[in-house]
Amino acid sequence: KAGVTQTPRYLIKTRGQQVTLSCSPISGHRSVSWYQQTPGQGLQFLFEYFSETQRNKGNFPGRFSGRQFSNSRSEMNVSTLELGDSALYLCASSLETGSNQETQYFGPGTRLLVL
Amino acid sequence: AQKITQTQPGMFVQEKEAVTLDCTYDTSDPSYGLFWYKQPSSGEMIFLIYQGSYDQQNATEGRYSLNFQKARKSANLVISTSQLGDSAMYFCAIEGTDSWGKLQFGAGTQVVVTP
């Protein structure tokens, strides 16, 4: 079974631009979570989607948004990029059978550099 | 709210030796899950082991075992017989009740396995 895939793997943007990152979960997984990883702040939760609905959101400004499609694929968008948005963006998927604390499986991440 | 504390920023381990990585947590949720992930320099987060708060026995997965002490709120990872490929960053994470896909990560411990 294929793992979580993320595209693109690397991205360079300039301040003020916007960016869209894509995540395809493991087949059959219905929940997708996004995380931002930086040297200074560590791993921080952005949001989680299930059945095309955002169920949970971290403490990030409104410039960060996401969505999930009917096939469980997810995208996240960052508008008006700032230098501080440079980070590794990780996507994770889980089966979501209704029980708590299901294991999340991560993709390889997208490395975003904002110049 | 949940919090994870990993007090060891880094450590060197001799190949074939065992190593224990410390993790303490704080949560008021009655039900929670504890996870350990490995992140090599490539960036991908690799799931290692899971411990549920109501599990009576310590979790084991191959060379990985979890020393779960609920009263002390600790969930230390033990890697037996270290291999050079174990060199990576190790993260402890917690997911609480109704967290909807939100993992709270610790700062991580960098492990370097030496020949």
mmCIF file of C-alpha atoms in Angstrom:
data_model
loop_
_atom_site.group_PDB
_atom_site.id
_atom_site.type_symbol
_atom_site.label_atom_id
_atom_site.label_comp_id
_atom_site.label_asym_id
_atom_site.label_seq_id
_atom_site.Cartn_x
_atom_site.Cartn_y
_atom_site.Cartn_z
ATOM 1 C CA LYS A 1 0.000 0.000 0.000
ATOM 2 C CA ALA A 2 1.413 3.381 -0.966
ATOM 3 C CA GLY A 3 2.253 5.812 1.811
ATOM 4 C CA VAL A 4 1.292 9.420 2.221
ATOM 5 C CA THR A 5 2.495 11.525 -0.670
ATOM 6 C CA GLN A 6 3.109 15.248 -0.688
ATOM 7 C CA THR A 7 3.762 17.560 -3.581
ATOM 8 C CA PRO A 8 5.829 19.466 -4.284
ATOM 9 C CA ARG A 9 8.757 18.315 -2.195
ATOM 10 C CA TYR A 10 10.599 21.614 -2.391
ATOM 11 C CA LEU A 11 9.379 25.105 -3.056
ATOM 12 C CA ILE A 12 10.929 28.551 -3.155
ATOM 13 C CA LYS A 13 8.679 31.587 -3.033
ATOM 14 C CA THR A 14 9.071 35.281 -2.361
ATOM 15 C CA ARG A 15 7.364 37.352 0.307
ATOM 16 C CA GLY A 16 3.815 38.287 -0.528
ATOM 17 C CA GLN A 17 3.197 35.340 -2.815
ATOM 18 C CA GLN A 18 0.835 32.514 -2.054
ATOM 19 C CA VAL A 19 1.459 28.792 -2.116
ATOM 20 C CA THR A 20 -0.613 25.618 -2.300
ATOM 21 C CA LEU A 21 0.655 22.313 -0.966
ATOM 22 C CA SER A 22 -0.943 18.981 -1.730
ATOM 23 C CA CYS A 23 -1.289 15.796 0.285
ATOM 24 C CA SER A 24 -2.618 12.393 -0.780
ATOM 25 C CA PRO A 25 -3.365 10.134 2.189
ATOM 26 C CA ILE A 26 -2.886 6.403 2.434
ATOM 27 C CA SER A 27 -5.662 4.628 0.560
ATOM 28 C CA GLY A 28 -8.658 4.221 2.848
ATOM 29 C CA HIS A 29 -7.533 6.854 5.332
ATOM 30 C CA ARG A 30 -10.096 9.545 5.849
ATOM 31 C CA SER A 31 -8.431 11.964 8.238
ATOM 32 C CA VAL A 32 -5.655 14.323 7.188
ATOM 33 C CA SER A 33 -3.673 16.538 9.553
ATOM 34 C CA TRP A 34 -1.139 19.215 8.703
ATOM 35 C CA TYR A 35 1.866 20.312 10.741
ATOM 36 C CA GLN A 36 4.491 23.012 10.434
ATOM 37 C CA GLN A 37 8.018 22.272 11.602
ATOM 38 C CA THR A 38 10.573 25.015 12.202
ATOM 39 C CA PRO A 39 13.842 25.003 14.174
ATOM 40 C CA GLY A 40 12.508 27.649 16.531
ATOM 41 C CA GLN A 41 8.956 26.462 17.191
ATOM 42 C CA GLY A 42 9.299 22.756 16.590
ATOM 43 C CA LEU A 43 6.304 20.793 15.334
ATOM 44 C CA GLN A 44 3.048 22.699 15.435
ATOM 45 C CA PHE A 45 -0.413 21.493 14.472
ATOM 46 C CA LEU A 46 -2.104 23.483 11.720
ATOM 47 C CA PHE A 47 -5.449 21.767 11.121
ATOM 48 C CA GLU A 48 -7.209 18.477 10.593
ATOM 49 C CA TYR A 49 -9.795 17.455 8.015
ATOM 50 C CA PHE A 50 -12.233 14.591 7.936
ATOM 51 C CA SER A 51 -14.981 14.063 5.371
ATOM 52 C CA GLU A 52 -14.194 17.415 3.784
ATOM 53 C CA THR A 53 -14.757 19.204 7.098
ATOM 54 C CA GLN A 54 -12.198 20.957 9.236
ATOM 55 C CA ARG A 55 -12.602 19.473 12.699
ATOM 56 C CA ASN A 56 -9.681 21.067 14.461
ATOM 57 C CA LYS A 57 -7.428 24.059 13.978
ATOM 58 C CA GLY A 58 -4.182 25.189 15.572
ATOM 59 C CA ASN A 59 -3.115 28.709 16.483
ATOM 60 C CA PHE A 60 -2.155 30.034 13.105
ATOM 61 C CA PRO A 61 -3.301 33.211 11.360
ATOM 62 C CA GLY A 62 -6.032 33.156 8.778
ATOM 63 C CA ARG A 63 -3.414 33.239 6.013
ATOM 64 C CA PHE A 64 -3.176 29.498 6.549
ATOM 65 C CA SER A 65 -6.114 27.596 5.164
ATOM 66 C CA GLY A 66 -6.876 24.162 3.895
ATOM 67 C CA ARG A 67 -9.455 21.935 2.379
ATOM 68 C CA GLN A 68 -10.183 18.298 1.784
ATOM 69 C CA PHE A 69 -11.710 16.732 -1.266
ATOM 70 C CA SER A 70 -14.182 13.865 -1.509
ATOM 71 C CA ASN A 71 -11.332 11.419 -2.227
ATOM 72 C CA SER A 72 -9.679 12.517 1.063
ATOM 73 C CA ARG A 73 -6.856 14.337 -0.689
ATOM 74 C CA SER A 74 -6.066 17.596 1.026
ATOM 75 C CA GLU A 75 -4.501 20.905 0.153
ATOM 76 C CA MET A 76 -3.225 23.695 2.321
ATOM 77 C CA ASN A 77 -2.775 27.248 1.190
ATOM 78 C CA VAL A 78 -0.682 30.016 2.621
ATOM 79 C CA SER A 79 -1.406 33.485 1.342
ATOM 80 C CA THR A 80 0.760 36.591 1.597
ATOM 81 C CA LEU A 81 3.860 34.633 2.482
ATOM 82 C CA GLU A 82 6.202 35.913 5.173
ATOM 83 C CA LEU A 83 9.823 34.993 5.808
ATOM 84 C CA GLY A 84 8.736 33.184 8.961
ATOM 85 C CA ASP A 85 6.618 30.784 6.921
ATOM 86 C CA SER A 86 9.792 29.038 5.772
ATOM 87 C CA ALA A 87 9.405 25.561 7.197
ATOM 88 C CA LEU A 88 8.890 21.884 6.590
ATOM 89 C CA TYR A 89 5.188 21.241 6.137
ATOM 90 C CA LEU A 90 4.149 17.734 7.056
ATOM 91 C CA CYS A 91 0.926 16.015 6.233
ATOM 92 C CA ALA A 92 -0.302 12.943 8.080
ATOM 93 C CA SER A 93 -3.224 10.607 7.531
ATOM 94 C CA SER A 94 -5.078 8.205 9.780
ATOM 95 C CA LEU A 95 -7.785 5.632 9.290
ATOM 96 C CA GLU A 96 -10.329 7.286 11.578
ATOM 97 C CA THR A 97 -12.551 4.423 12.642
ATOM 98 C CA GLY A 98 -14.165 6.529 15.331
ATOM 99 C CA SER A 99 -11.900 5.526 18.189
ATOM 100 C CA ASN A 100 -9.584 8.030 19.772
ATOM 101 C CA GLN A 101 -5.867 8.342 19.222
ATOM 102 C CA GLU A 102 -5.424 6.597 15.941
ATOM 103 C CA THR A 103 -1.914 6.423 14.575
ATOM 104 C CA GLN A 104 -0.992 9.131 12.127
ATOM 105 C CA TYR A 105 1.293 8.254 9.244
ATOM 106 C CA PHE A 106 3.325 11.054 7.796
ATOM 107 C CA GLY A 107 4.377 12.009 4.320
ATOM 108 C CA PRO A 108 7.879 13.134 3.347
ATOM 109 C CA GLY A 109 6.992 16.786 3.760
ATOM 110 C CA THR A 110 7.249 19.892 1.643
ATOM 111 C CA ARG A 111 10.191 22.183 2.331
ATOM 112 C CA LEU A 112 9.121 25.776 1.743
ATOM 113 C CA LEU A 113 11.663 28.569 1.571
ATOM 114 C CA VAL A 114 10.383 32.127 1.496
ATOM 115 C CA LEU A 115 12.845 34.746 0.246
ATOM 116 C CA ALA B 1 -4.470 20.824 26.818
ATOM 117 C CA GLN B 2 -1.563 18.431 26.569
ATOM 118 C CA LYS B 3 2.144 18.978 27.001
ATOM 119 C CA ILE B 4 5.162 16.817 26.248
ATOM 120 C CA THR B 5 8.606 17.338 27.765
ATOM 121 C CA GLN B 6 11.734 15.733 26.370
ATOM 122 C CA THR B 7 14.661 16.816 28.514
ATOM 123 C CA GLN B 8 17.485 15.230 26.529
ATOM 124 C CA PRO B 9 18.393 17.443 23.577
ATOM 125 C CA GLY B 10 20.938 14.964 22.256
ATOM 126 C CA MET B 11 22.934 11.854 22.996
ATOM 127 C CA PHE B 12 25.632 9.608 21.592
ATOM 128 C CA VAL B 13 25.106 5.859 21.705
ATOM 129 C CA GLN B 14 27.522 3.073 20.902
ATOM 130 C CA GLU B 15 26.353 0.649 18.241
ATOM 131 C CA LYS B 16 24.679 -2.483 19.706
ATOM 132 C CA GLU B 17 24.016 -0.775 23.035
ATOM 133 C CA ALA B 18 20.550 -0.027 24.395
ATOM 134 C CA VAL B 19 19.347 3.547 24.789
ATOM 135 C CA THR B 20 16.483 5.096 26.737
ATOM 136 C CA LEU B 21 14.865 8.318 25.581
ATOM 137 C CA ASP B 22 12.919 10.212 28.217
ATOM 138 C CA CYS B 23 9.429 11.593 27.773
ATOM 139 C CA THR B 24 7.120 13.069 30.380
ATOM 140 C CA TYR B 25 3.681 14.381 29.671
ATOM 141 C CA ASP B 26 0.953 16.452 31.198
ATOM 142 C CA THR B 27 -2.709 16.071 30.431
ATOM 143 C CA SER B 28 -6.031 16.286 32.210
ATOM 144 C CA ASP B 29 -7.744 13.971 29.736
ATOM 145 C CA PRO B 30 -8.837 10.603 31.139
ATOM 146 C CA SER B 31 -8.022 8.877 27.874
ATOM 147 C CA TYR B 32 -5.001 9.629 25.739
ATOM 148 C CA GLY B 33 -2.462 8.062 23.458
ATOM 149 C CA LEU B 34 1.289 8.364 23.454
ATOM 150 C CA PHE B 35 3.324 8.022 20.287
ATOM 151 C CA TRP B 36 6.960 7.925 19.355
ATOM 152 C CA TYR B 37 8.221 8.986 15.960
ATOM 153 C CA LYS B 38 11.643 8.951 14.353
ATOM 154 C CA GLN B 39 12.745 11.678 11.978
ATOM 155 C CA PRO B 40 15.924 11.019 9.969
ATOM 156 C CA SER B 41 17.709 13.891 8.282
ATOM 157 C CA SER B 42 15.514 13.349 5.215
ATOM 158 C CA GLY B 43 12.633 14.853 7.168
ATOM 159 C CA GLU B 44 9.992 12.146 7.037
ATOM 160 C CA MET B 45 8.364 11.261 10.355
ATOM 161 C CA ILE B 46 8.345 7.513 10.890
ATOM 162 C CA PHE B 47 5.912 5.985 13.383
ATOM 163 C CA LEU B 48 7.606 3.710 15.890
ATOM 164 C CA ILE B 49 5.278 2.755 18.720
ATOM 165 C CA TYR B 50 1.981 3.589 20.425
ATOM 166 C CA GLN B 51 0.795 3.295 24.025
ATOM 167 C CA GLY B 52 -2.794 3.860 25.046
ATOM 168 C CA SER B 53 -3.462 5.281 28.481
ATOM 169 C CA TYR B 54 -5.603 2.287 29.445
ATOM 170 C CA ASP B 55 -3.214 -0.333 28.126
ATOM 171 C CA GLN B 56 -2.122 -2.582 30.956
ATOM 172 C CA GLN B 57 1.050 -3.770 29.314
ATOM 173 C CA ASN B 58 3.959 -1.774 27.964
ATOM 174 C CA ALA B 59 3.974 -1.608 24.183
ATOM 175 C CA THR B 60 6.687 -3.334 22.190
ATOM 176 C CA GLU B 61 7.509 -3.244 18.482
ATOM 177 C CA GLY B 62 10.606 -5.170 17.492
ATOM 178 C CA ARG B 63 13.629 -3.407 18.954
ATOM 179 C CA TYR B 64 11.423 -0.637 20.393
ATOM 180 C CA SER B 65 9.672 -0.821 23.710
ATOM 181 C CA LEU B 66 7.890 1.747 25.774
ATOM 182 C CA ASN B 67 8.393 2.047 29.513
ATOM 183 C CA PHE B 68 5.009 3.462 30.484
ATOM 184 C CA GLN B 69 4.609 4.712 34.052
ATOM 185 C CA LYS B 70 1.192 6.276 34.232
ATOM 186 C CA ALA B 71 1.425 7.548 37.797
ATOM 187 C CA ARG B 72 4.657 9.337 36.964
ATOM 188 C CA LYS B 73 3.277 10.493 33.620
ATOM 189 C CA SER B 74 6.279 9.176 31.768
ATOM 190 C CA ALA B 75 6.564 7.186 28.543
ATOM 191 C CA ASN B 76 10.213 6.469 27.881
ATOM 192 C CA LEU B 77 11.299 4.820 24.641
ATOM 193 C CA VAL B 78 13.855 2.039 24.848
ATOM 194 C CA ILE B 79 15.793 1.043 21.758
ATOM 195 C CA SER B 80 17.597 -2.212 22.233
ATOM 196 C CA THR B 81 20.715 -3.093 20.256
ATOM 197 C CA SER B 82 21.239 0.260 18.538
ATOM 198 C CA GLN B 83 22.117 0.313 14.862
ATOM 199 C CA LEU B 84 23.816 3.017 12.809
ATOM 200 C CA GLY B 85 20.521 3.565 10.999
ATOM 201 C CA ASP B 86 18.917 4.578 14.292
ATOM 202 C CA SER B 87 20.698 7.933 14.131
ATOM 203 C CA ALA B 88 17.849 10.428 13.922
ATOM 204 C CA MET B 89 15.670 12.848 15.837
ATOM 205 C CA TYR B 90 13.129 11.139 18.082
ATOM 206 C CA PHE B 91 9.848 12.769 19.033
ATOM 207 C CA CYS B 92 7.371 11.854 21.717
ATOM 208 C CA ALA B 93 3.792 12.975 21.091
ATOM 209 C CA ILE B 94 0.435 12.847 22.836
ATOM 210 C CA GLU B 95 -3.113 12.939 21.569
ATOM 211 C CA GLY B 96 -5.896 13.515 24.039
ATOM 212 C CA THR B 97 -9.595 12.802 24.106
ATOM 213 C CA ASP B 98 -11.464 14.267 21.154
ATOM 214 C CA SER B 99 -8.277 15.879 19.890
ATOM 215 C CA TRP B 100 -9.381 15.307 16.305
ATOM 216 C CA GLY B 101 -6.059 14.615 14.741
ATOM 217 C CA LYS B 102 -3.985 16.969 16.849
ATOM 218 C CA LEU B 103 -0.707 15.532 18.054
ATOM 219 C CA GLN B 104 1.213 17.584 20.597
ATOM 220 C CA PHE B 105 4.915 16.972 20.102
ATOM 221 C CA GLY B 106 7.892 17.372 22.381
ATOM 222 C CA ALA B 107 11.064 19.182 21.323
ATOM 223 C CA GLY B 108 12.740 15.933 20.361
ATOM 224 C CA THR B 109 15.978 14.131 21.192
ATOM 225 C CA GLN B 110 18.796 13.858 18.656
ATOM 226 C CA VAL B 111 20.397 10.405 18.759
ATOM 227 C CA VAL B 112 23.736 9.698 17.110
ATOM 228 C CA VAL B 113 24.831 6.069 16.973
ATOM 229 C CA THR B 114 28.589 5.620 16.727
ATOM 230 C CA PRO B 115 30.457 2.518 15.489
#
